[in-house]
Amino acid sequence: MVLPFKHEPFTDFKKEENKKAFEAALRSVRGELGRDYPLVINGEKIYTEDKLIAINSAKKEEVVGNVSKATKEHVEQAFKAAVDAFETWRKVPAADRAHVLFRAAAYVRRRKHEYSAWLVQDAGKPWNQADADIAEGIDFLEYYGRQMLELDKGKHVEDRFTESNTYFYKAMGPGVAIPPWNFAFAIVCGTVAAPLVAGNPVLLKPSENTPVIAYKLVEAFEAAGLPKGVLHFVPGDPKEIGDYLVDHKDTHYINFTGSRATGVRIFERAAKIQEGQQHLKRVIAEMGGKDTIIVDETADLDLAAESIVHSAFGFSGQKCSACSRAIVHEDVYDEVIEKSIDIAKTLTVGNPSEENVYMASVINQAQFDKIKNYIEIGKEEGELAFGGETDDSEGFYVYPTIFKDLDPKARLMQEEIFGPVVAFAKAKDFDELLEIANNTEYGLTGAVISTDRTRLERAREDFHVGNLYFNRGCTAAIVGYQPFGGFKMSGTDSKAGGPDYLQHFLEAKNVTEQF
């Protein structure tokens, strides 16, 4: 019997026993830093001389792991094995495939602090963010397993008295998962688990920034009894193998989360039919956001400030759902900014492998330089109200930064920064609040802080985002509760963690038998 889905609870680090347990996990993980990690192709571990060097972004001289790099030849080997494995994996009963996910979830759950500690090292995540990331990965495993059990029942269609009709779902074929570094376990887990449980082999190319925690997921699936050939671990240089994975004739789907530029490139390349290809590739893409919280004059202003600050600065703003724009009614504009600054002043910044801080480093030098450049742009486009400090002497630290008095069309208001920078602009009424909120090419998340029910209901229809929140922040979607994905240039509105997601990796088939 499979129990109903239940969200994995977060760890309360205010409890001394949890704090000590996590500190012990960090010590244990630090003892394993600098190890070599292999490719995994058809169940075989392959070590290469050429390595991805994963570093701790909070302490950049610290090597987390040396991960073997796949070449095109390795990718070709993986595809051949995946095509062979598809013939058996697709016929494995859905219940058995689902229980592989359930066993993987149990494996990670038993090692939750250990996995979170790896995230602290590999992705620079503060404790609570790392813990939530692992919990979300567990949720994906549990939720998608249950969704497959439901979809395996098929759907009802009508019969005529001379015939019987059945409507059911079947697997598509091998495909590619290309997840990002910011949710280096949760999204990796979700983008792999969904096609796997649907009966499709997966070639996993993790971010070159966070390959070690991705390998830990592969270990979990191996421990859960996933047959060889179903999941292949092929980290590598995107310039060397990225296009090859997308273009390959045996790729049936590309499950991607990342930048707009890369997502559009994948979409374009996937549309081309390769020699020997007999299917149209599906692209499931989540491509970022420029997310807005709007605050009207009826709002609880303490709630507004708290929602803005924590949505903007959680995980140093490195979330596609992060609040990077706050549009506030002119009557309460100055007060909301003052309250936001007061909260931002309390946020701690440091190395999460050494202490439980609110914010840590950003992921790498390139991202640090990009954010630093946007801070300089912000000084020209508006007024720096708080923060703006950066420091890359030991790690890649960008401190909480607030700009005010921005023009709605300014670069800081339009371009995705992916860092701890939030820009404020004012509006004269609710019409203008909504107009500014909708004026970007993105449509991922947004929030409305208001006590006016009429305005909330209007925003329900007219605020054009895939995930809209009332009287709370615009981040922290929970699997099974807030299916995630956006409109416009935020992607294909995949609704990860929702009831429709697995159908991206399945084909519907109807069989009619006449009597």
mmCIF file with all atom_site columns, C-alpha atoms in Angstrom, residues 81-264:
data_model
loop_
_atom_site.group_PDB
_atom_site.id
_atom_site.type_symbol
_atom_site.label_atom_id
_atom_site.label_alt_id
_atom_site.label_comp_id
_atom_site.label_asym_id
_atom_site.label_entity_id
_atom_site.label_seq_id
_atom_site.pdbx_PDB_ins_code
_atom_site.Cartn_x
_atom_site.Cartn_y
_atom_site.Cartn_z
_atom_site.occupancy
_atom_site.B_iso_or_equiv
_atom_site.pdbx_formal_charge
_atom_site.auth_seq_id
_atom_site.auth_comp_id
_atom_site.auth_asym_id
_atom_site.auth_atom_id
_atom_site.pdbx_PDB_model_num
ATOM 1   C CA . ALA A 1 81  ? 23.256  1.664  -23.895 1.00 0.00 ? 81  ALA A CA 1
ATOM 2   C CA . ALA A 1 82  ? 20.174  3.799  -23.258 1.00 0.00 ? 82  ALA A CA 1
ATOM 3   C CA . VAL A 1 83  ? 18.503  2.643  -26.482 1.00 0.00 ? 83  VAL A CA 1
ATOM 4   C CA . ASP A 1 84  ? 19.081  -0.974 -25.459 1.00 0.00 ? 84  ASP A CA 1
ATOM 5   C CA . ALA A 1 85  ? 17.902  -0.374 -21.881 1.00 0.00 ? 85  ALA A CA 1
ATOM 6   C CA . PHE A 1 86  ? 14.719  1.306  -23.124 1.00 0.00 ? 86  PHE A CA 1
ATOM 7   C CA . GLU A 1 87  ? 13.431  -1.959 -24.551 1.00 0.00 ? 87  GLU A CA 1
ATOM 8   C CA . THR A 1 88  ? 13.330  -3.533 -21.111 1.00 0.00 ? 88  THR A CA 1
ATOM 9   C CA . TRP A 1 89  ? 12.815  -0.544 -18.784 1.00 0.00 ? 89  TRP A CA 1
ATOM 10  C CA . ARG A 1 90  ? 9.681   0.634  -20.599 1.00 0.00 ? 90  ARG A CA 1
ATOM 11  C CA . LYS A 1 91  ? 8.098   -2.761 -19.991 1.00 0.00 ? 91  LYS A CA 1
ATOM 12  C CA . VAL A 1 92  ? 8.902   -2.876 -16.286 1.00 0.00 ? 92  VAL A CA 1
ATOM 13  C CA . PRO A 1 93  ? 5.584   -2.449 -14.428 1.00 0.00 ? 93  PRO A CA 1
ATOM 14  C CA . ALA A 1 94  ? 4.916   1.145  -13.404 1.00 0.00 ? 94  ALA A CA 1
ATOM 15  C CA . ALA A 1 95  ? 4.605   0.077  -9.771  1.00 0.00 ? 95  ALA A CA 1
ATOM 16  C CA . ASP A 1 96  ? 8.118   -1.373 -9.845  1.00 0.00 ? 96  ASP A CA 1
ATOM 17  C CA . ARG A 1 97  ? 9.514   1.789  -11.439 1.00 0.00 ? 97  ARG A CA 1
ATOM 18  C CA . ALA A 1 98  ? 7.721   3.893  -8.828  1.00 0.00 ? 98  ALA A CA 1
ATOM 19  C CA . HIS A 1 99  ? 9.184   1.858  -6.008  1.00 0.00 ? 99  HIS A CA 1
ATOM 20  C CA . VAL A 1 100 ? 12.691  2.558  -7.311  1.00 0.00 ? 100 VAL A CA 1
ATOM 21  C CA . LEU A 1 101 ? 11.894  6.237  -6.676  1.00 0.00 ? 101 LEU A CA 1
ATOM 22  C CA . PHE A 1 102 ? 10.452  5.461  -3.242  1.00 0.00 ? 102 PHE A CA 1
ATOM 23  C CA . ARG A 1 103 ? 13.563  3.496  -2.281  1.00 0.00 ? 103 ARG A CA 1
ATOM 24  C CA . ALA A 1 104 ? 15.808  6.322  -3.535  1.00 0.00 ? 104 ALA A CA 1
ATOM 25  C CA . ALA A 1 105 ? 13.786  8.769  -1.425  1.00 0.00 ? 105 ALA A CA 1
ATOM 26  C CA . ALA A 1 106 ? 14.236  6.571  1.632   1.00 0.00 ? 106 ALA A CA 1
ATOM 27  C CA . TYR A 1 107 ? 17.981  6.304  0.969   1.00 0.00 ? 107 TYR A CA 1
ATOM 28  C CA . VAL A 1 108 ? 18.371  10.102 0.815   1.00 0.00 ? 108 VAL A CA 1
ATOM 29  C CA . ARG A 1 109 ? 16.065  10.662 3.783   1.00 0.00 ? 109 ARG A CA 1
ATOM 30  C CA . ARG A 1 110 ? 18.258  8.456  5.972   1.00 0.00 ? 110 ARG A CA 1
ATOM 31  C CA . ARG A 1 111 ? 21.259  10.556 4.921   1.00 0.00 ? 111 ARG A CA 1
ATOM 32  C CA . LYS A 1 112 ? 19.528  13.921 4.778   1.00 0.00 ? 112 LYS A CA 1
ATOM 33  C CA . HIS A 1 113 ? 22.122  15.896 6.760   1.00 0.00 ? 113 HIS A CA 1
ATOM 34  C CA . GLU A 1 114 ? 24.940  14.286 4.794   1.00 0.00 ? 114 GLU A CA 1
ATOM 35  C CA . TYR A 1 115 ? 23.353  15.249 1.473   1.00 0.00 ? 115 TYR A CA 1
ATOM 36  C CA . SER A 1 116 ? 22.627  18.764 2.763   1.00 0.00 ? 116 SER A CA 1
ATOM 37  C CA . ALA A 1 117 ? 26.260  19.086 3.875   1.00 0.00 ? 117 ALA A CA 1
ATOM 38  C CA . TRP A 1 118 ? 27.403  18.194 0.365   1.00 0.00 ? 118 TRP A CA 1
ATOM 39  C CA . LEU A 1 119 ? 25.159  20.971 -0.944  1.00 0.00 ? 119 LEU A CA 1
ATOM 40  C CA . VAL A 1 120 ? 26.745  23.422 1.490   1.00 0.00 ? 120 VAL A CA 1
ATOM 41  C CA . GLN A 1 121 ? 30.150  22.540 0.060   1.00 0.00 ? 121 GLN A CA 1
ATOM 42  C CA . ASP A 1 122 ? 29.269  22.053 -3.618  1.00 0.00 ? 122 ASP A CA 1
ATOM 43  C CA . ALA A 1 123 ? 26.729  24.857 -4.090  1.00 0.00 ? 123 ALA A CA 1
ATOM 44  C CA . GLY A 1 124 ? 27.517  27.258 -1.237  1.00 0.00 ? 124 GLY A CA 1
ATOM 45  C CA . LYS A 1 125 ? 24.069  26.872 0.292   1.00 0.00 ? 125 LYS A CA 1
ATOM 46  C CA . PRO A 1 126 ? 23.298  28.000 3.842   1.00 0.00 ? 126 PRO A CA 1
ATOM 47  C CA . TRP A 1 127 ? 21.992  25.276 6.107   1.00 0.00 ? 127 TRP A CA 1
ATOM 48  C CA . ASN A 1 128 ? 18.262  25.903 5.846   1.00 0.00 ? 128 ASN A CA 1
ATOM 49  C CA . GLN A 1 129 ? 18.452  26.393 2.072   1.00 0.00 ? 129 GLN A CA 1
ATOM 50  C CA . ALA A 1 130 ? 20.437  23.167 1.665   1.00 0.00 ? 130 ALA A CA 1
ATOM 51  C CA . ASP A 1 131 ? 18.003  21.289 3.896   1.00 0.00 ? 131 ASP A CA 1
ATOM 52  C CA . ALA A 1 132 ? 15.039  22.602 1.876   1.00 0.00 ? 132 ALA A CA 1
ATOM 53  C CA . ASP A 1 133 ? 16.771  21.639 -1.371  1.00 0.00 ? 133 ASP A CA 1
ATOM 54  C CA . ILE A 1 134 ? 17.208  18.037 -0.227  1.00 0.00 ? 134 ILE A CA 1
ATOM 55  C CA . ALA A 1 135 ? 13.627  17.942 1.085   1.00 0.00 ? 135 ALA A CA 1
ATOM 56  C CA . GLU A 1 136 ? 12.386  19.082 -2.315  1.00 0.00 ? 136 GLU A CA 1
ATOM 57  C CA . GLY A 1 137 ? 14.361  16.343 -4.037  1.00 0.00 ? 137 GLY A CA 1
ATOM 58  C CA . ILE A 1 138 ? 12.791  13.770 -1.734  1.00 0.00 ? 138 ILE A CA 1
ATOM 59  C CA . ASP A 1 139 ? 9.387   15.294 -2.513  1.00 0.00 ? 139 ASP A CA 1
ATOM 60  C CA . PHE A 1 140 ? 9.967   14.911 -6.255  1.00 0.00 ? 140 PHE A CA 1
ATOM 61  C CA . LEU A 1 141 ? 10.799  11.221 -5.816  1.00 0.00 ? 141 LEU A CA 1
ATOM 62  C CA . GLU A 1 142 ? 7.764   10.559 -3.664  1.00 0.00 ? 142 GLU A CA 1
ATOM 63  C CA . TYR A 1 143 ? 5.353   12.662 -5.713  1.00 0.00 ? 143 TYR A CA 1
ATOM 64  C CA . TYR A 1 144 ? 6.351   11.481 -9.185  1.00 0.00 ? 144 TYR A CA 1
ATOM 65  C CA . GLY A 1 145 ? 6.247   7.852  -8.064  1.00 0.00 ? 145 GLY A CA 1
ATOM 66  C CA . ARG A 1 146 ? 2.646   8.323  -6.969  1.00 0.00 ? 146 ARG A CA 1
ATOM 67  C CA . GLN A 1 147 ? 1.744   10.252 -10.132 1.00 0.00 ? 147 GLN A CA 1
ATOM 68  C CA . MET A 1 148 ? 3.025   7.363  -12.257 1.00 0.00 ? 148 MET A CA 1
ATOM 69  C CA . LEU A 1 149 ? 0.838   4.927  -10.360 1.00 0.00 ? 149 LEU A CA 1
ATOM 70  C CA . GLU A 1 150 ? -2.171  7.090  -11.241 1.00 0.00 ? 150 GLU A CA 1
ATOM 71  C CA . LEU A 1 151 ? -1.237  7.582  -14.891 1.00 0.00 ? 151 LEU A CA 1
ATOM 72  C CA . ASP A 1 152 ? -0.649  3.860  -15.281 1.00 0.00 ? 152 ASP A CA 1
ATOM 73  C CA . LYS A 1 153 ? -4.415  3.418  -14.903 1.00 0.00 ? 153 LYS A CA 1
ATOM 74  C CA . GLY A 1 154 ? -4.941  5.267  -18.188 1.00 0.00 ? 154 GLY A CA 1
ATOM 75  C CA . LYS A 1 155 ? -7.919  7.505  -18.853 1.00 0.00 ? 155 LYS A CA 1
ATOM 76  C CA . HIS A 1 156 ? -11.547 6.721  -19.501 1.00 0.00 ? 156 HIS A CA 1
ATOM 77  C CA . VAL A 1 157 ? -12.817 6.845  -23.079 1.00 0.00 ? 157 VAL A CA 1
ATOM 78  C CA . GLU A 1 158 ? -16.208 5.786  -24.373 1.00 0.00 ? 158 GLU A CA 1
ATOM 79  C CA . ASP A 1 159 ? -17.067 2.410  -25.984 1.00 0.00 ? 159 ASP A CA 1
ATOM 80  C CA . ARG A 1 160 ? -19.593 1.612  -28.673 1.00 0.00 ? 160 ARG A CA 1
ATOM 81  C CA . PHE A 1 161 ? -21.521 -1.634 -28.404 1.00 0.00 ? 161 PHE A CA 1
ATOM 82  C CA . THR A 1 162 ? -19.416 -3.196 -31.206 1.00 0.00 ? 162 THR A CA 1
ATOM 83  C CA . GLU A 1 163 ? -15.987 -2.194 -29.892 1.00 0.00 ? 163 GLU A CA 1
ATOM 84  C CA . SER A 1 164 ? -13.781 -1.715 -26.850 1.00 0.00 ? 164 SER A CA 1
ATOM 85  C CA . ASN A 1 165 ? -11.482 1.319  -26.503 1.00 0.00 ? 165 ASN A CA 1
ATOM 86  C CA . THR A 1 166 ? -8.553  1.762  -24.136 1.00 0.00 ? 166 THR A CA 1
ATOM 87  C CA . TYR A 1 167 ? -6.488  4.909  -23.622 1.00 0.00 ? 167 TYR A CA 1
ATOM 88  C CA . PHE A 1 168 ? -3.138  4.580  -21.891 1.00 0.00 ? 168 PHE A CA 1
ATOM 89  C CA . TYR A 1 169 ? 0.347   6.065  -21.652 1.00 0.00 ? 169 TYR A CA 1
ATOM 90  C CA . LYS A 1 170 ? 3.632   4.665  -22.895 1.00 0.00 ? 170 LYS A CA 1
ATOM 91  C CA . ALA A 1 171 ? 7.248   5.728  -22.567 1.00 0.00 ? 171 ALA A CA 1
ATOM 92  C CA . MET A 1 172 ? 8.894   7.788  -25.321 1.00 0.00 ? 172 MET A CA 1
ATOM 93  C CA . GLY A 1 173 ? 12.551  6.782  -25.419 1.00 0.00 ? 173 GLY A CA 1
ATOM 94  C CA . PRO A 1 174 ? 15.921  8.001  -24.164 1.00 0.00 ? 174 PRO A CA 1
ATOM 95  C CA . GLY A 1 175 ? 16.459  11.676 -23.442 1.00 0.00 ? 175 GLY A CA 1
ATOM 96  C CA . VAL A 1 176 ? 18.625  14.271 -21.764 1.00 0.00 ? 176 VAL A CA 1
ATOM 97  C CA . ALA A 1 177 ? 18.404  16.082 -18.418 1.00 0.00 ? 177 ALA A CA 1
ATOM 98  C CA . ILE A 1 178 ? 20.314  19.372 -18.225 1.00 0.00 ? 178 ILE A CA 1
ATOM 99  C CA . PRO A 1 179 ? 19.666  20.838 -14.756 1.00 0.00 ? 179 PRO A CA 1
ATOM 100 C CA . PRO A 1 180 ? 21.147  24.011 -13.203 1.00 0.00 ? 180 PRO A CA 1
ATOM 101 C CA . TRP A 1 181 ? 23.483  24.640 -10.281 1.00 0.00 ? 181 TRP A CA 1
ATOM 102 C CA . ASN A 1 182 ? 21.174  26.688 -8.075  1.00 0.00 ? 182 ASN A CA 1
ATOM 103 C CA . PHE A 1 183 ? 18.967  23.789 -6.918  1.00 0.00 ? 183 PHE A CA 1
ATOM 104 C CA . ALA A 1 184 ? 21.776  21.338 -7.372  1.00 0.00 ? 184 ALA A CA 1
ATOM 105 C CA . PHE A 1 185 ? 19.946  18.402 -5.822  1.00 0.00 ? 185 PHE A CA 1
ATOM 106 C CA . ALA A 1 186 ? 16.223  19.205 -6.058  1.00 0.00 ? 186 ALA A CA 1
ATOM 107 C CA . ILE A 1 187 ? 16.040  20.154 -9.736  1.00 0.00 ? 187 ILE A CA 1
ATOM 108 C CA . VAL A 1 188 ? 18.608  17.527 -10.708 1.00 0.00 ? 188 VAL A CA 1
ATOM 109 C CA . CYS A 1 189 ? 16.444  14.991 -8.918  1.00 0.00 ? 189 CYS A CA 1
ATOM 110 C CA . GLY A 1 190 ? 13.198  16.229 -10.454 1.00 0.00 ? 190 GLY A CA 1
ATOM 111 C CA . THR A 1 191 ? 14.492  16.423 -14.020 1.00 0.00 ? 191 THR A CA 1
ATOM 112 C CA . VAL A 1 192 ? 15.835  12.864 -13.764 1.00 0.00 ? 192 VAL A CA 1
ATOM 113 C CA . ALA A 1 193 ? 13.144  11.140 -11.694 1.00 0.00 ? 193 ALA A CA 1
ATOM 114 C CA . ALA A 1 194 ? 10.189  12.159 -13.862 1.00 0.00 ? 194 ALA A CA 1
ATOM 115 C CA . PRO A 1 195 ? 11.360  10.689 -17.181 1.00 0.00 ? 195 PRO A CA 1
ATOM 116 C CA . LEU A 1 196 ? 12.834  7.660  -15.392 1.00 0.00 ? 196 LEU A CA 1
ATOM 117 C CA . VAL A 1 197 ? 9.612   6.667  -13.666 1.00 0.00 ? 197 VAL A CA 1
ATOM 118 C CA . ALA A 1 198 ? 7.761   7.195  -16.951 1.00 0.00 ? 198 ALA A CA 1
ATOM 119 C CA . GLY A 1 199 ? 9.932   4.460  -18.475 1.00 0.00 ? 199 GLY A CA 1
ATOM 120 C CA . ASN A 1 200 ? 12.573  6.533  -20.266 1.00 0.00 ? 200 ASN A CA 1
ATOM 121 C CA . PRO A 1 201 ? 16.362  6.216  -19.881 1.00 0.00 ? 201 PRO A CA 1
ATOM 122 C CA . VAL A 1 202 ? 18.158  9.460  -18.998 1.00 0.00 ? 202 VAL A CA 1
ATOM 123 C CA . LEU A 1 203 ? 21.529  10.947 -19.852 1.00 0.00 ? 203 LEU A CA 1
ATOM 124 C CA . LEU A 1 204 ? 22.277  13.386 -17.021 1.00 0.00 ? 204 LEU A CA 1
ATOM 125 C CA . LYS A 1 205 ? 24.592  16.289 -17.746 1.00 0.00 ? 205 LYS A CA 1
ATOM 126 C CA . PRO A 1 206 ? 24.797  18.238 -14.479 1.00 0.00 ? 206 PRO A CA 1
ATOM 127 C CA . SER A 1 207 ? 26.052  21.791 -14.171 1.00 0.00 ? 207 SER A CA 1
ATOM 128 C CA . GLU A 1 208 ? 29.819  21.999 -14.317 1.00 0.00 ? 208 GLU A CA 1
ATOM 129 C CA . ASN A 1 209 ? 29.581  24.121 -11.140 1.00 0.00 ? 209 ASN A CA 1
ATOM 130 C CA . THR A 1 210 ? 27.937  21.448 -8.966  1.00 0.00 ? 210 THR A CA 1
ATOM 131 C CA . PRO A 1 211 ? 28.687  17.963 -10.310 1.00 0.00 ? 211 PRO A CA 1
ATOM 132 C CA . VAL A 1 212 ? 29.502  16.293 -6.983  1.00 0.00 ? 212 VAL A CA 1
ATOM 133 C CA . ILE A 1 213 ? 26.027  16.491 -5.435  1.00 0.00 ? 213 ILE A CA 1
ATOM 134 C CA . ALA A 1 214 ? 24.616  15.277 -8.781  1.00 0.00 ? 214 ALA A CA 1
ATOM 135 C CA . TYR A 1 215 ? 26.817  12.204 -8.505  1.00 0.00 ? 215 TYR A CA 1
ATOM 136 C CA . LYS A 1 216 ? 25.397  11.624 -5.025  1.00 0.00 ? 216 LYS A CA 1
ATOM 137 C CA . LEU A 1 217 ? 21.944  11.367 -6.637  1.00 0.00 ? 217 LEU A CA 1
ATOM 138 C CA . VAL A 1 218 ? 23.281  8.708  -9.002  1.00 0.00 ? 218 VAL A CA 1
ATOM 139 C CA . GLU A 1 219 ? 24.505  6.798  -5.938  1.00 0.00 ? 219 GLU A CA 1
ATOM 140 C CA . ALA A 1 220 ? 21.016  6.977  -4.447  1.00 0.00 ? 220 ALA A CA 1
ATOM 141 C CA . PHE A 1 221 ? 19.448  5.495  -7.588  1.00 0.00 ? 221 PHE A CA 1
ATOM 142 C CA . GLU A 1 222 ? 22.068  2.760  -7.691  1.00 0.00 ? 222 GLU A CA 1
ATOM 143 C CA . ALA A 1 223 ? 21.298  1.904  -4.055  1.00 0.00 ? 223 ALA A CA 1
ATOM 144 C CA . ALA A 1 224 ? 17.579  1.846  -4.927  1.00 0.00 ? 224 ALA A CA 1
ATOM 145 C CA . GLY A 1 225 ? 18.140  -0.889 -7.500  1.00 0.00 ? 225 GLY A CA 1
ATOM 146 C CA . LEU A 1 226 ? 17.817  1.079  -10.735 1.00 0.00 ? 226 LEU A CA 1
ATOM 147 C CA . PRO A 1 227 ? 18.965  -1.253 -13.535 1.00 0.00 ? 227 PRO A CA 1
ATOM 148 C CA . LYS A 1 228 ? 22.160  -0.362 -15.354 1.00 0.00 ? 228 LYS A CA 1
ATOM 149 C CA . GLY A 1 229 ? 21.736  1.512  -18.604 1.00 0.00 ? 229 GLY A CA 1
ATOM 150 C CA . VAL A 1 230 ? 18.715  3.485  -17.419 1.00 0.00 ? 230 VAL A CA 1
ATOM 151 C CA . LEU A 1 231 ? 20.634  6.441  -15.921 1.00 0.00 ? 231 LEU A CA 1
ATOM 152 C CA . HIS A 1 232 ? 23.940  7.667  -17.358 1.00 0.00 ? 232 HIS A CA 1
ATOM 153 C CA . PHE A 1 233 ? 26.066  10.313 -15.639 1.00 0.00 ? 233 PHE A CA 1
ATOM 154 C CA . VAL A 1 234 ? 27.863  12.364 -18.288 1.00 0.00 ? 234 VAL A CA 1
ATOM 155 C CA . PRO A 1 235 ? 29.187  15.636 -16.818 1.00 0.00 ? 235 PRO A CA 1
ATOM 156 C CA . GLY A 1 236 ? 31.286  17.704 -19.147 1.00 0.00 ? 236 GLY A CA 1
ATOM 157 C CA . ASP A 1 237 ? 32.018  20.968 -20.878 1.00 0.00 ? 237 ASP A CA 1
ATOM 158 C CA . PRO A 1 238 ? 28.774  22.374 -22.362 1.00 0.00 ? 238 PRO A CA 1
ATOM 159 C CA . LYS A 1 239 ? 30.705  23.620 -25.383 1.00 0.00 ? 239 LYS A CA 1
ATOM 160 C CA . GLU A 1 240 ? 31.985  20.116 -26.067 1.00 0.00 ? 240 GLU A CA 1
ATOM 161 C CA . ILE A 1 241 ? 28.966  17.913 -25.407 1.00 0.00 ? 241 ILE A CA 1
ATOM 162 C CA . GLY A 1 242 ? 25.962  20.231 -24.920 1.00 0.00 ? 242 GLY A CA 1
ATOM 163 C CA . ASP A 1 243 ? 24.909  20.533 -28.557 1.00 0.00 ? 243 ASP A CA 1
ATOM 164 C CA . TYR A 1 244 ? 25.768  16.895 -29.197 1.00 0.00 ? 244 TYR A CA 1
ATOM 165 C CA . LEU A 1 245 ? 23.334  15.764 -26.498 1.00 0.00 ? 245 LEU A CA 1
ATOM 166 C CA . VAL A 1 246 ? 20.556  18.000 -27.829 1.00 0.00 ? 246 VAL A CA 1
ATOM 167 C CA . ASP A 1 247 ? 21.131  17.190 -31.495 1.00 0.00 ? 247 ASP A CA 1
ATOM 168 C CA . HIS A 1 248 ? 21.503  13.421 -31.171 1.00 0.00 ? 248 HIS A CA 1
ATOM 169 C CA . LYS A 1 249 ? 19.047  11.396 -33.236 1.00 0.00 ? 249 LYS A CA 1
ATOM 170 C CA . ASP A 1 250 ? 18.184  9.208  -30.238 1.00 0.00 ? 250 ASP A CA 1
ATOM 171 C CA . THR A 1 251 ? 17.258  12.142 -27.986 1.00 0.00 ? 251 THR A CA 1
ATOM 172 C CA . HIS A 1 252 ? 13.485  12.082 -27.503 1.00 0.00 ? 252 HIS A CA 1
ATOM 173 C CA . TYR A 1 253 ? 13.244  14.846 -24.913 1.00 0.00 ? 253 TYR A CA 1
ATOM 174 C CA . ILE A 1 254 ? 15.446  17.565 -23.418 1.00 0.00 ? 254 ILE A CA 1
ATOM 175 C CA . ASN A 1 255 ? 14.556  18.453 -19.839 1.00 0.00 ? 255 ASN A CA 1
ATOM 176 C CA . PHE A 1 256 ? 16.303  21.779 -19.236 1.00 0.00 ? 256 PHE A CA 1
ATOM 177 C CA . THR A 1 257 ? 16.439  24.403 -16.523 1.00 0.00 ? 257 THR A CA 1
ATOM 178 C CA . GLY A 1 258 ? 18.748  27.368 -16.992 1.00 0.00 ? 258 GLY A CA 1
ATOM 179 C CA . SER A 1 259 ? 19.216  30.672 -18.742 1.00 0.00 ? 259 SER A CA 1
ATOM 180 C CA . ARG A 1 260 ? 16.956  32.166 -21.375 1.00 0.00 ? 260 ARG A CA 1
ATOM 181 C CA . ALA A 1 261 ? 19.775  32.225 -23.923 1.00 0.00 ? 261 ALA A CA 1
ATOM 182 C CA . THR A 1 262 ? 20.593  28.536 -23.502 1.00 0.00 ? 262 THR A CA 1
ATOM 183 C CA . GLY A 1 263 ? 16.943  27.509 -23.419 1.00 0.00 ? 263 GLY A CA 1
ATOM 184 C CA . VAL A 1 264 ? 16.172  29.323 -26.658 1.00 0.00 ? 264 VAL A CA 1
#
